[in-house]
XYZ file of C-alpha atoms in Angstrom:
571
model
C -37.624 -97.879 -60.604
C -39.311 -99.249 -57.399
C -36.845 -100.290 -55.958
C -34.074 -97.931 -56.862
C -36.763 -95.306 -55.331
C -37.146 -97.312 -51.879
C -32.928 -97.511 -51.541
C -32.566 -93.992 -51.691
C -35.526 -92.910 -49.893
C -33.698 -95.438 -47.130
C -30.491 -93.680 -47.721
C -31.840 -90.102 -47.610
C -33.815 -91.533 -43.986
C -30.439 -92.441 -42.116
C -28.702 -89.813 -43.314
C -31.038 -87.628 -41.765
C -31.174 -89.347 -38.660
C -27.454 -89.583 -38.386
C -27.276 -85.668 -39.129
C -29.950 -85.002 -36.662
C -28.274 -87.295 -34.137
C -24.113 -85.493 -34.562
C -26.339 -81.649 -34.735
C -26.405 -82.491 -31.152
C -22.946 -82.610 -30.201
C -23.123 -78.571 -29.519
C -25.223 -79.481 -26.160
C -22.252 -82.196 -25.250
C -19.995 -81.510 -22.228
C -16.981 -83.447 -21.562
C -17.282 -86.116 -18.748
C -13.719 -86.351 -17.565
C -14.588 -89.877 -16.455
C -15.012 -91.376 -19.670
C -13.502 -89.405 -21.997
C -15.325 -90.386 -25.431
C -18.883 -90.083 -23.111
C -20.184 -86.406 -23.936
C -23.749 -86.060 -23.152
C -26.699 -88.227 -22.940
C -27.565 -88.116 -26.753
C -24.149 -88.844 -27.571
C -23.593 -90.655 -31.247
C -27.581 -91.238 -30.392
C -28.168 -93.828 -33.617
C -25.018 -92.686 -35.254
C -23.117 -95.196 -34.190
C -26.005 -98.219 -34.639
C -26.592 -96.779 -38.158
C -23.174 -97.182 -38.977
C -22.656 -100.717 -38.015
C -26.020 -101.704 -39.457
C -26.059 -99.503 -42.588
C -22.456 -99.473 -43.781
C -23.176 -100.582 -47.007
C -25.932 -97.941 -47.998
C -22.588 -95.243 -46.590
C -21.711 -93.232 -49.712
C -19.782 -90.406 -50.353
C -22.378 -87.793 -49.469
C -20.046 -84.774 -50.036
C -16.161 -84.064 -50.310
C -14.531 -83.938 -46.705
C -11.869 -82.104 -45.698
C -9.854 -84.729 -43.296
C -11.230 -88.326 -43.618
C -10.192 -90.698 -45.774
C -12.112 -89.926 -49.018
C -14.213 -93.308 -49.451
C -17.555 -94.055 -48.134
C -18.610 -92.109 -45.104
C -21.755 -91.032 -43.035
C -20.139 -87.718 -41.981
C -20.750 -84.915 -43.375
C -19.062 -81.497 -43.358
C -20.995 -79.959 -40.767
C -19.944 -82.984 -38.795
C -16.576 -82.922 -39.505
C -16.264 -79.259 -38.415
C -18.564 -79.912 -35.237
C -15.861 -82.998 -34.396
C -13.287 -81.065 -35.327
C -14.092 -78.816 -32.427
C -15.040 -81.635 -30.328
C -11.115 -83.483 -30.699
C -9.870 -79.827 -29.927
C -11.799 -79.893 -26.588
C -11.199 -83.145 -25.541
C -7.510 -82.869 -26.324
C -6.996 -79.343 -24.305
C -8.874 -81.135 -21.486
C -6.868 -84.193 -21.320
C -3.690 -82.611 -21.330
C -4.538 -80.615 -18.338
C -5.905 -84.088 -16.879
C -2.664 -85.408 -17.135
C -0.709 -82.847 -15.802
C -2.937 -82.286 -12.567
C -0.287 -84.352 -10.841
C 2.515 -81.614 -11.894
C 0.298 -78.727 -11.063
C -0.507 -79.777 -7.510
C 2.702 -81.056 -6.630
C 3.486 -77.040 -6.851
C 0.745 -75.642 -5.481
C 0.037 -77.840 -2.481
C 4.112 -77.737 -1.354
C 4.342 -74.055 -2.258
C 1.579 -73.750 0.082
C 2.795 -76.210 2.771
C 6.534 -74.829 3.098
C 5.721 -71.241 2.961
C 3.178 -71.779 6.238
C 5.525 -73.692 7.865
C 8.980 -71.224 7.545
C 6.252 -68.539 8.527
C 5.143 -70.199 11.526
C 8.737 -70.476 11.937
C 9.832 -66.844 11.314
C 6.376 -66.022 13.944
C 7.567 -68.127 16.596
C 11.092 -67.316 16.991
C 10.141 -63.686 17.404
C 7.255 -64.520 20.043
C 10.353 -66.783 21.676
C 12.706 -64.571 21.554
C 10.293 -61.656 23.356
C 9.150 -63.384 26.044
C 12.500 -64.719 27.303
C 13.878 -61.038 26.764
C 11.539 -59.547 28.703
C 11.644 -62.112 31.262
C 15.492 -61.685 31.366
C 16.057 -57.699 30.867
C 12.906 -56.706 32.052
C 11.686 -53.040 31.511
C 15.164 -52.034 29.438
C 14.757 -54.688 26.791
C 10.756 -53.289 26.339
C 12.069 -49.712 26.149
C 14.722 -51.111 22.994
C 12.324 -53.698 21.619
C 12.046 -52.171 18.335
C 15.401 -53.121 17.377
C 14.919 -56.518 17.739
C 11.519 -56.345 15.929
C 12.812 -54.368 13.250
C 15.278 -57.146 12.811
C 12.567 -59.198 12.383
C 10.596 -56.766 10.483
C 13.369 -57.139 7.586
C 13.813 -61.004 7.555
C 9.804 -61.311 6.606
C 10.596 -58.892 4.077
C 13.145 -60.511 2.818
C 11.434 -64.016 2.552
C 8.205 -62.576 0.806
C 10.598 -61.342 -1.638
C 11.450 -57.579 -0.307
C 14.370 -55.533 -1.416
C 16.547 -56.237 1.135
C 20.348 -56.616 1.340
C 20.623 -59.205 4.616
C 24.091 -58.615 5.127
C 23.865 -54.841 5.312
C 20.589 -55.053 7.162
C 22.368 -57.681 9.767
C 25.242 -54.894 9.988
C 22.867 -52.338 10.797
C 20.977 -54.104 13.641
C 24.300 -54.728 15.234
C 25.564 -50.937 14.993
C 22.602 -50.367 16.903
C 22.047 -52.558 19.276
C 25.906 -51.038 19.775
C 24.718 -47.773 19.660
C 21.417 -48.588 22.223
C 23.993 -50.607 25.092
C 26.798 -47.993 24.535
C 24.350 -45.193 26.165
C 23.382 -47.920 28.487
C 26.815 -48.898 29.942
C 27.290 -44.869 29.757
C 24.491 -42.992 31.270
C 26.843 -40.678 32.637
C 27.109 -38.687 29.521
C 25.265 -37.470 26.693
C 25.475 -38.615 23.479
C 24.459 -36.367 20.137
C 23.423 -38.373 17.127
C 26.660 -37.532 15.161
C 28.189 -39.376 17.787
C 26.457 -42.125 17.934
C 26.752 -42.241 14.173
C 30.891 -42.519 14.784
C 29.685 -45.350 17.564
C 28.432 -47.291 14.879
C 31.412 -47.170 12.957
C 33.444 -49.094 15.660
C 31.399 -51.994 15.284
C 33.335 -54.436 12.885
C 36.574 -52.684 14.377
C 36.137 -53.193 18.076
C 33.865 -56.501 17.529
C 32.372 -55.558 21.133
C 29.856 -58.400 21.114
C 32.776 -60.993 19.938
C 32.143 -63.249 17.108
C 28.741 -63.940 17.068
C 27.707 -61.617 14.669
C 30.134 -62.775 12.017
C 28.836 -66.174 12.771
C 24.952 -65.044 12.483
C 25.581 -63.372 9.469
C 27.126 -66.646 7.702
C 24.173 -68.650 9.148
C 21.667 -66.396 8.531
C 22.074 -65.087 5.329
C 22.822 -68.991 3.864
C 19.639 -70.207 5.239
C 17.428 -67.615 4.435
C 18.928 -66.985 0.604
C 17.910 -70.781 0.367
C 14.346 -70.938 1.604
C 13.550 -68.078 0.108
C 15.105 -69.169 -3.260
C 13.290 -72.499 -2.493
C 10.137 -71.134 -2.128
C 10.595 -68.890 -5.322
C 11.441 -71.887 -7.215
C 7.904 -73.536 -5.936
C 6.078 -70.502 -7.670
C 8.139 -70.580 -10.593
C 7.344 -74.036 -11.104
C 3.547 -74.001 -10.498
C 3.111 -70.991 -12.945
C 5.040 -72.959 -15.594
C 3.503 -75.627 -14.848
C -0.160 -74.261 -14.792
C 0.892 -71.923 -18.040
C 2.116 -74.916 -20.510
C -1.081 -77.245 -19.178
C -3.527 -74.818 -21.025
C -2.156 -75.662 -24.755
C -3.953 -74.151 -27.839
C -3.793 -76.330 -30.575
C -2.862 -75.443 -34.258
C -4.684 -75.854 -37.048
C -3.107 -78.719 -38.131
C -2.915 -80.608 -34.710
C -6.963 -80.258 -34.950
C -6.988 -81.420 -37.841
C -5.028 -84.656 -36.439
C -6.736 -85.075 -33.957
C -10.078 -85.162 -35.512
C -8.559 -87.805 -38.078
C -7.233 -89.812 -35.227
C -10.353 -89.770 -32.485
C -13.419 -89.259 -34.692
C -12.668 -90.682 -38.731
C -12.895 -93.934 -37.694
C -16.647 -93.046 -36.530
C -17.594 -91.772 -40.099
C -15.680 -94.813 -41.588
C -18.145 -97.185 -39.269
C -15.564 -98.285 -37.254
C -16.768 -97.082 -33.651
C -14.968 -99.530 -31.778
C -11.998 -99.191 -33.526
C -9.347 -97.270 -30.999
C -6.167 -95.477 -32.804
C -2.783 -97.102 -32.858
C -0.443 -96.528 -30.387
C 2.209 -95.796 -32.356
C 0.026 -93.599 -34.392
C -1.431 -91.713 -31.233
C 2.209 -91.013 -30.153
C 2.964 -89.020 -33.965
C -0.325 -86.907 -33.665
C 0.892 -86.183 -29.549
C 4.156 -85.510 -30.552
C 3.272 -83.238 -33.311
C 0.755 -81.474 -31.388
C 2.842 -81.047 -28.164
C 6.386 -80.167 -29.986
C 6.994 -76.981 -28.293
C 5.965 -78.469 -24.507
C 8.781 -81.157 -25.325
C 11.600 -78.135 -26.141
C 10.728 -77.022 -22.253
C 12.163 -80.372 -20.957
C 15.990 -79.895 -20.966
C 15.252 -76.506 -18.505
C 12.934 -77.965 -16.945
C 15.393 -80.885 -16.020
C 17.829 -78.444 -15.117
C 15.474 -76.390 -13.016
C 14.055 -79.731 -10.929
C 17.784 -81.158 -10.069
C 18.734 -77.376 -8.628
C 15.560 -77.508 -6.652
C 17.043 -80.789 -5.322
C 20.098 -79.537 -4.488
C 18.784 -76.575 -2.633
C 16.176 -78.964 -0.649
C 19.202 -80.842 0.426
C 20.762 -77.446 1.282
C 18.149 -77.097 3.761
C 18.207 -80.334 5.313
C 21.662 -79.887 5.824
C 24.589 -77.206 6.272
C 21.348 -74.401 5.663
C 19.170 -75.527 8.291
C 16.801 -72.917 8.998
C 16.542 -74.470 12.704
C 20.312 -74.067 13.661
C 19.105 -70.277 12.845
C 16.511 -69.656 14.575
C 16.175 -71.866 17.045
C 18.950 -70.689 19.228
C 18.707 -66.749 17.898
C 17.530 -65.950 21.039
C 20.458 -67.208 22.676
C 23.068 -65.927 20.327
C 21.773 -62.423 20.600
C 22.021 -62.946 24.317
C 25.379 -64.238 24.187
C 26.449 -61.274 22.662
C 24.720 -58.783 24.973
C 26.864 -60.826 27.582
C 30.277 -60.279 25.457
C 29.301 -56.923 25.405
C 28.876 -56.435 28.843
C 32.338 -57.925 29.433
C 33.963 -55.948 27.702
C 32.535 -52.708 28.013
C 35.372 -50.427 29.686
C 37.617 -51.152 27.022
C 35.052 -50.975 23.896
C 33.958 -47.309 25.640
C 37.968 -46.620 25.969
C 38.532 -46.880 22.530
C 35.561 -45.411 21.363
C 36.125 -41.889 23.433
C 39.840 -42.190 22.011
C 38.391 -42.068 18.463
C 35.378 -40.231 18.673
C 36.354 -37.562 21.294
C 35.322 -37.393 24.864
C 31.558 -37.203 24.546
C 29.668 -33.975 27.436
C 28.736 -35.245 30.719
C 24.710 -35.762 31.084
C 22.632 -33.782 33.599
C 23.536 -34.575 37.227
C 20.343 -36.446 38.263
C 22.081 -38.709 35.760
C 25.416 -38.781 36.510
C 24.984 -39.280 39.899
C 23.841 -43.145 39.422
C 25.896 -46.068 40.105
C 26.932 -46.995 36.476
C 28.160 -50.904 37.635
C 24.946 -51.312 39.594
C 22.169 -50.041 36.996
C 23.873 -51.737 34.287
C 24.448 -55.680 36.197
C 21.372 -55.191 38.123
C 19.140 -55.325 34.675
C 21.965 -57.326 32.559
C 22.295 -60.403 33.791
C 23.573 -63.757 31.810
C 20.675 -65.972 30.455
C 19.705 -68.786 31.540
C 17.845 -71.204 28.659
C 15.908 -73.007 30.760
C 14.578 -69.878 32.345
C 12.309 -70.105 28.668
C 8.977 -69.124 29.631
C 6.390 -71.805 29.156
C 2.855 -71.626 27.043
C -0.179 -73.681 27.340
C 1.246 -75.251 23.938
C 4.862 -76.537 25.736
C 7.796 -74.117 25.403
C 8.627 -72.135 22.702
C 11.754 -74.424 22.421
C 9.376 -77.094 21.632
C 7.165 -75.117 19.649
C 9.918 -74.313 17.586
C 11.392 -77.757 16.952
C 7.559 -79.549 16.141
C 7.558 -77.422 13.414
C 10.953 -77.793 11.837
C 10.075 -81.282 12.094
C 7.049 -80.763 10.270
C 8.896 -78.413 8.038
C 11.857 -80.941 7.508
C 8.960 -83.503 6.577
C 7.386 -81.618 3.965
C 10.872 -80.735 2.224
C 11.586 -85.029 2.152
C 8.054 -85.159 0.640
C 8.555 -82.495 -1.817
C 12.300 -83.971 -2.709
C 10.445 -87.106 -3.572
C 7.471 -85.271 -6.020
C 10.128 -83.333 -7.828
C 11.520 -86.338 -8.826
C 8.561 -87.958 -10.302
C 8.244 -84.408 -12.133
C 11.290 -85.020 -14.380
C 11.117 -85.262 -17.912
C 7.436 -84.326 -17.457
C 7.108 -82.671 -20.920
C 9.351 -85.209 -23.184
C 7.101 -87.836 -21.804
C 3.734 -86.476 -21.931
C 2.504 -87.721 -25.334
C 3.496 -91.064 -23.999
C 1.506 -90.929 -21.045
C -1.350 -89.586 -22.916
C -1.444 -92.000 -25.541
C -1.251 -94.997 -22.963
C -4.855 -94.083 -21.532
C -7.392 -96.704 -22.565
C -10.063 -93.740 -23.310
C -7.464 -92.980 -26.121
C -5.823 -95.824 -27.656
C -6.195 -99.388 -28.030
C -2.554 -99.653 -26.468
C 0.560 -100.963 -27.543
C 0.154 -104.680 -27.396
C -2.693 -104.102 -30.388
C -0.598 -103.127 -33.815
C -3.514 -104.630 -35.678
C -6.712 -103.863 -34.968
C -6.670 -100.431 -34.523
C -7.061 -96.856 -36.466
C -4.062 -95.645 -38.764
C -5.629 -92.729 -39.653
C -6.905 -94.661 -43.169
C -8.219 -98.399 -42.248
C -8.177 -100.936 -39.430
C -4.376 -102.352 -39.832
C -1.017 -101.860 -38.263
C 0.435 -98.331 -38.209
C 4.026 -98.415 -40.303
C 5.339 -94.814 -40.182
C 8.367 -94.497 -37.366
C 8.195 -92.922 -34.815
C 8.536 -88.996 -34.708
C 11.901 -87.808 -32.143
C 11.129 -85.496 -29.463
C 10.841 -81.729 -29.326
C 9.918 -79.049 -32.661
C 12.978 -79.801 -34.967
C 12.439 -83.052 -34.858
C 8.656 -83.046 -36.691
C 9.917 -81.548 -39.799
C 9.085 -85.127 -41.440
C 6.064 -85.889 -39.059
C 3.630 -87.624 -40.899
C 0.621 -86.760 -38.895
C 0.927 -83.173 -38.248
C 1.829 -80.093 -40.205
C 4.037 -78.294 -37.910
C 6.287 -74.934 -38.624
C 9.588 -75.883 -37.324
C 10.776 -72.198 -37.792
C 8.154 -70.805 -35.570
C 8.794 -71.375 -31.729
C 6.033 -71.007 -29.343
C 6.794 -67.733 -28.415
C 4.777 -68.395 -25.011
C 6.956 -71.409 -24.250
C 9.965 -69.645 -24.955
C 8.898 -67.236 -22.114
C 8.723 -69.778 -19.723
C 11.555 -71.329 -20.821
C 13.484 -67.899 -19.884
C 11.898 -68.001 -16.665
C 12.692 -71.313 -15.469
C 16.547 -70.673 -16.498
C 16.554 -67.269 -14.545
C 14.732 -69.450 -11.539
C 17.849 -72.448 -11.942
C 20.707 -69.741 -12.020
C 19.293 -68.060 -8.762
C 19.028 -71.955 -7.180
C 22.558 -72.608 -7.771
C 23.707 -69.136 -6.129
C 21.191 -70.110 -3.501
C 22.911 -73.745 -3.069
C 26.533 -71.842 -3.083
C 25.236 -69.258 0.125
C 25.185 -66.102 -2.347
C 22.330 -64.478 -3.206
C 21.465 -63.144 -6.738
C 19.339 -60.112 -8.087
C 17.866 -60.653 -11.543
C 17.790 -57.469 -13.787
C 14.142 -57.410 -16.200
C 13.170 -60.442 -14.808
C 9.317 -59.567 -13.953
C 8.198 -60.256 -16.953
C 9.682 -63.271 -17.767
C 6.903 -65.833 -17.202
C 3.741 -63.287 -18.230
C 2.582 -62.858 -21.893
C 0.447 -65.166 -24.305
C -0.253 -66.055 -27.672
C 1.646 -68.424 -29.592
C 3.548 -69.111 -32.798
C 4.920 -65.730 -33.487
C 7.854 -66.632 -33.717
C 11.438 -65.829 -31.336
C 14.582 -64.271 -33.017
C 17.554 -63.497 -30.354
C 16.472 -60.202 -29.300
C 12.630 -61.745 -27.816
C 14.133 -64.566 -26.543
C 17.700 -63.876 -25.053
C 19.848 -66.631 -23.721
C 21.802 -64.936 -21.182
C 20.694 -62.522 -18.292
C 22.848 -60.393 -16.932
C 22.829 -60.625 -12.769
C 24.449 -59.257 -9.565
C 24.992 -60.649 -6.300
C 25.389 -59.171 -3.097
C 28.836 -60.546 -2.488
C 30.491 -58.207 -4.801
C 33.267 -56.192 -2.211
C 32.746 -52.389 -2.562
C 35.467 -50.857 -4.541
C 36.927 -47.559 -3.273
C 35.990 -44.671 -5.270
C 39.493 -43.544 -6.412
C 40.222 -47.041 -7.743
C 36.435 -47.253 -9.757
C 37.965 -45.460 -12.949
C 41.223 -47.134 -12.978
C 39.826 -50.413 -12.575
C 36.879 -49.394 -14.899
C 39.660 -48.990 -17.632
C 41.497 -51.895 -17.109
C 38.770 -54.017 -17.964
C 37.790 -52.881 -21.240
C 39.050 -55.079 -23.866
C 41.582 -54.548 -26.124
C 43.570 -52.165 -24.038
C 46.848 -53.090 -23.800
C 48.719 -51.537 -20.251
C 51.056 -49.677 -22.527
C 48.378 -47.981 -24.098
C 46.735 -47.568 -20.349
C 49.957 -46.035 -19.074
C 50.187 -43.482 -21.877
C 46.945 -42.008 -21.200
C 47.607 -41.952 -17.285
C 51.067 -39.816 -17.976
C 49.131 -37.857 -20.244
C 46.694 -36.577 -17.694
C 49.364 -36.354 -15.377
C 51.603 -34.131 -17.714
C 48.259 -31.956 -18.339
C 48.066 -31.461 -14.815
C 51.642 -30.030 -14.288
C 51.149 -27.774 -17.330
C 47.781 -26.208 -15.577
């Protein structure tokens, strides 16, 4: 009785220590460094008491995930490690996607400073050689030009603004500005100005330069500002999918796979590759489902970066816009006795203005102040000329879009492969070249269950985790909306039109997950318009309106118009 007495008293003394030692784990914080280090006490003389006193293990009590055989663990610990494998799994997938993350937020940053700069400097250029050429009567209009301006940052920081019409309306009034200048001999009401305006596309008086502009700038800016749109898309994705909330089940896994082998006594023993990459797979199964869009959404980006290294180069905008405006002042100039000709003829001779007006010479005051530019009449800054200026940082600019080209790339099939990349840190496995010695979940031997597909349908059968195949993240699905709204605007973008989204604010906002998505949460279609649509002439709208619904044959539509004609007669 002795010595039956002494072995348990032994028993009952390690188990206490051990106990004492794993009550500590609620004071451990994760060291990112080493990932199984957590805390100064950590495994204290767990993990010596295991080696040494294996054989005095027993089954203390019945636990809910190890292997049911001897163990030092109890259930206090097994819940404590449960939460501890929950921790250091949320924390080393947002390890391993810091790359992702701040490839986003870093070139998000970069590009928009850069086309700002841009937008900032042009302006400043585009003043100071103004007023240099035009003197006092290019101050007195200024606000044109810097409410043209005014609407391209609005448009870039994502402003409701049509370019085209806003492009047409800058031109009917510089028209409307230089037709009272080449005039000042009469007086012109704003109704008549109005009808000015409306001789714009008509009369082209400042020759083809604003057709020209329009195609230039409306390309370039629908792709940077598309670009840049993208950039935000993808960082809040990205940033939204790296903080993962594990199921039940997946904690469950991953305590079985990082922390049984500890109550088994096997504390060097890492998990098996192969068995690492079943619990990932199962525990990530809705991140891999984001891959195919997010695939999609990376090679638009592409296209549009290539956009704007090429044919959409924000530089051949506005660099020269200075000059092109000029030029067209000029054309204007040249042809102002037949523009004003053809304007009285349509709009009516306009009332002479006061005589202290009249009585100035209209070729001198006009030539005297409008004279042709001269670019290298550019003023100069202590920083070089604004020339310069503008083309160090395009080439700055161009520099960061190459860079950016080359991290999207490494960005593809982030989401299939991040189990993979996961399971291939040391801190986690014991890698694939060891099929032996390492953790299945039940012994030290080789792991024989296959290897689980990618995405949710695919871990019906996985043998690690529980998962419901027929309940989609709902959360995922959300960003899986917004990244295929964010690829449909790209390819507009990469095709010069531009494309307003109906109800698509809240695409990438809400939380939660596993609720479930049935076709009306999770639509797969979203309806759009883009600004190129022509206008349609109000008579025509109904006609046309009827000819497009379905199932109307033109017999039927021809009835119905003789019909209404016939009740018109009878009236």
């Amino acid at each position: 009785m002795g010595h039956l007495a002494r072995y348990f008293s032994r028993q009952f003394e390690y188990k206490q220590k051990a106990s004492n030692c794993f009550s500590n784990l609620k004071y451990a914080s994760v060291n990112v460094e080493g990932f199984f280090s957590v805390g100064e006490h950590f495994w204290c003389e767990a993990v010596l008491l295991l080696e040494v006193s294996k054989q005095l293990c027993k089954v203390w009590e019945h636990l809910r995930i190890c292997p049911q055989e001897y163990t030092c663990c109890t259930s206090e610990m097994e819940d404590k490690l449960s939460q501890q494998s929950k921790l250091e799994f949320e924390n080393l997938v947002e390890e391993t996607s810091h790359f992702v993350r701040t490839t986003f937020v870093s070139r998000h940053k970069k590009f928009d400073e850069f086309f700002r700069e841009l937008l900032e400097n042009a302006e400043r250029s585009l003043n100071d050689m103004f007023v240099r050429t035009y003197g006092m009567l290019y101050m007195q209009n200024s606000e044109v030009f810097q409410d043209l301006f005014a609407e391209l940052k609005r448009y870039y920081t994502g402003g409701n603004v049509n370019l085209e019409e806003m492009l047409n309306d800058f031109w009917a009034r510089l028209l409307e500005r230089m037709f009272q200048l080449i005039n000042p001999q009469y007086h012109f009401s704003e109704d008549y100005l109005e009808c000015v305006s409306k001789y714009t596309d008509q009369l082209k008086p400042f020759g083809d330069v604003p057709r020209k502009l329009k195609v230039q700038v409306t390309r370039a800016f629908i792709a940077a500002r598309t670009f840049v749109q993208g950039l935000t898309v993808g960082r809040e994705v990205a940033n939204r999918v790296s903080k993962v909330s594990p199921t039940p089940g997946c904690i469950r896994a991953l305590m079985k796979m990082l922390y049984c082998p500890y109550c088994r006594g096997l504390p060097t023993v890492k998990p098996c590759n192969n068995y690492c990459l079943n619990v990932m797979k199962g525990c990530l199964a809705n991140q891999a489902d984001l891959d195919t869009e997010w695939n999609l959404f990376i090679d638009a980006m592409l296209l549009v970066a290539e956009r704007l290294e090429g044919p959409f180069n924000i530089e051949t905008v506005m660099d020269p816009i200075d000059v092109k405006i000029s030029e067209a002042i000029m054309n204007m100039q040249e042809n102002s006795m037949q523009v004003s000709a053809k304007v009285f003829q349509g709009c009516g001779q306009p009332k002479p203005a006061p005589a202290l007006r009249s009585s100035r010479s209209v070729p001198e005051n006009f030539n005297t102040r409008f004279r042709p530019y001269n670019p290298e009449e550019r003023p100069t800054t202590a920083a070089g000329t604004s020339l310069d200026r503008l083309r160090t940082i395009w080439r700055t600019m161009q520099h960061g879009v190459t860079d950016i080209k080359e991290k999207l790339k490494l960005s593809k099939k982030f989401w299939s492969t991040l189990p993979y990349t996961m399971c291939k840190d040391e801190r986690v496995t014991a890698g694939p070249s060891v099929e032996e010695d390492c953790w299945n979940g039940h012994t030290k031997a080789r792991y024989l269950p296959e290897i689980m597909n990618d995405g949710l349908t695919n871990q019906i059968n996985n043998p690690e985790v529980d998962v419901d195949i027929t309940r989609p993240d709902t959360f995922i699905r959300q960003q899986i909306m917004a990244l295929r709204v964010m690829t449909n605007k790209l390819k507009n973008a990469y095709n010069g039109n531009d494309v307003n989204f109906q109800d698509t604010s809240d695409e990438t906002s809400g939380s939660g997950s596993g609720s479930g998505c049935t076709d009306d949460i999770c639509p797969t279609e979203f309806d759009f318009v883009t600004t190129e649509a022509p206008p349609v002439d109000s008579d025509r709208r109904e006609v046309e309106a009827a000819a497009t619904l379905p199932g109307w044959s033109l017999k039927t539509l021809l009835l119905i118009f003789l019909s209404l004609v016939l009740q018109r007669q009878w009236r």
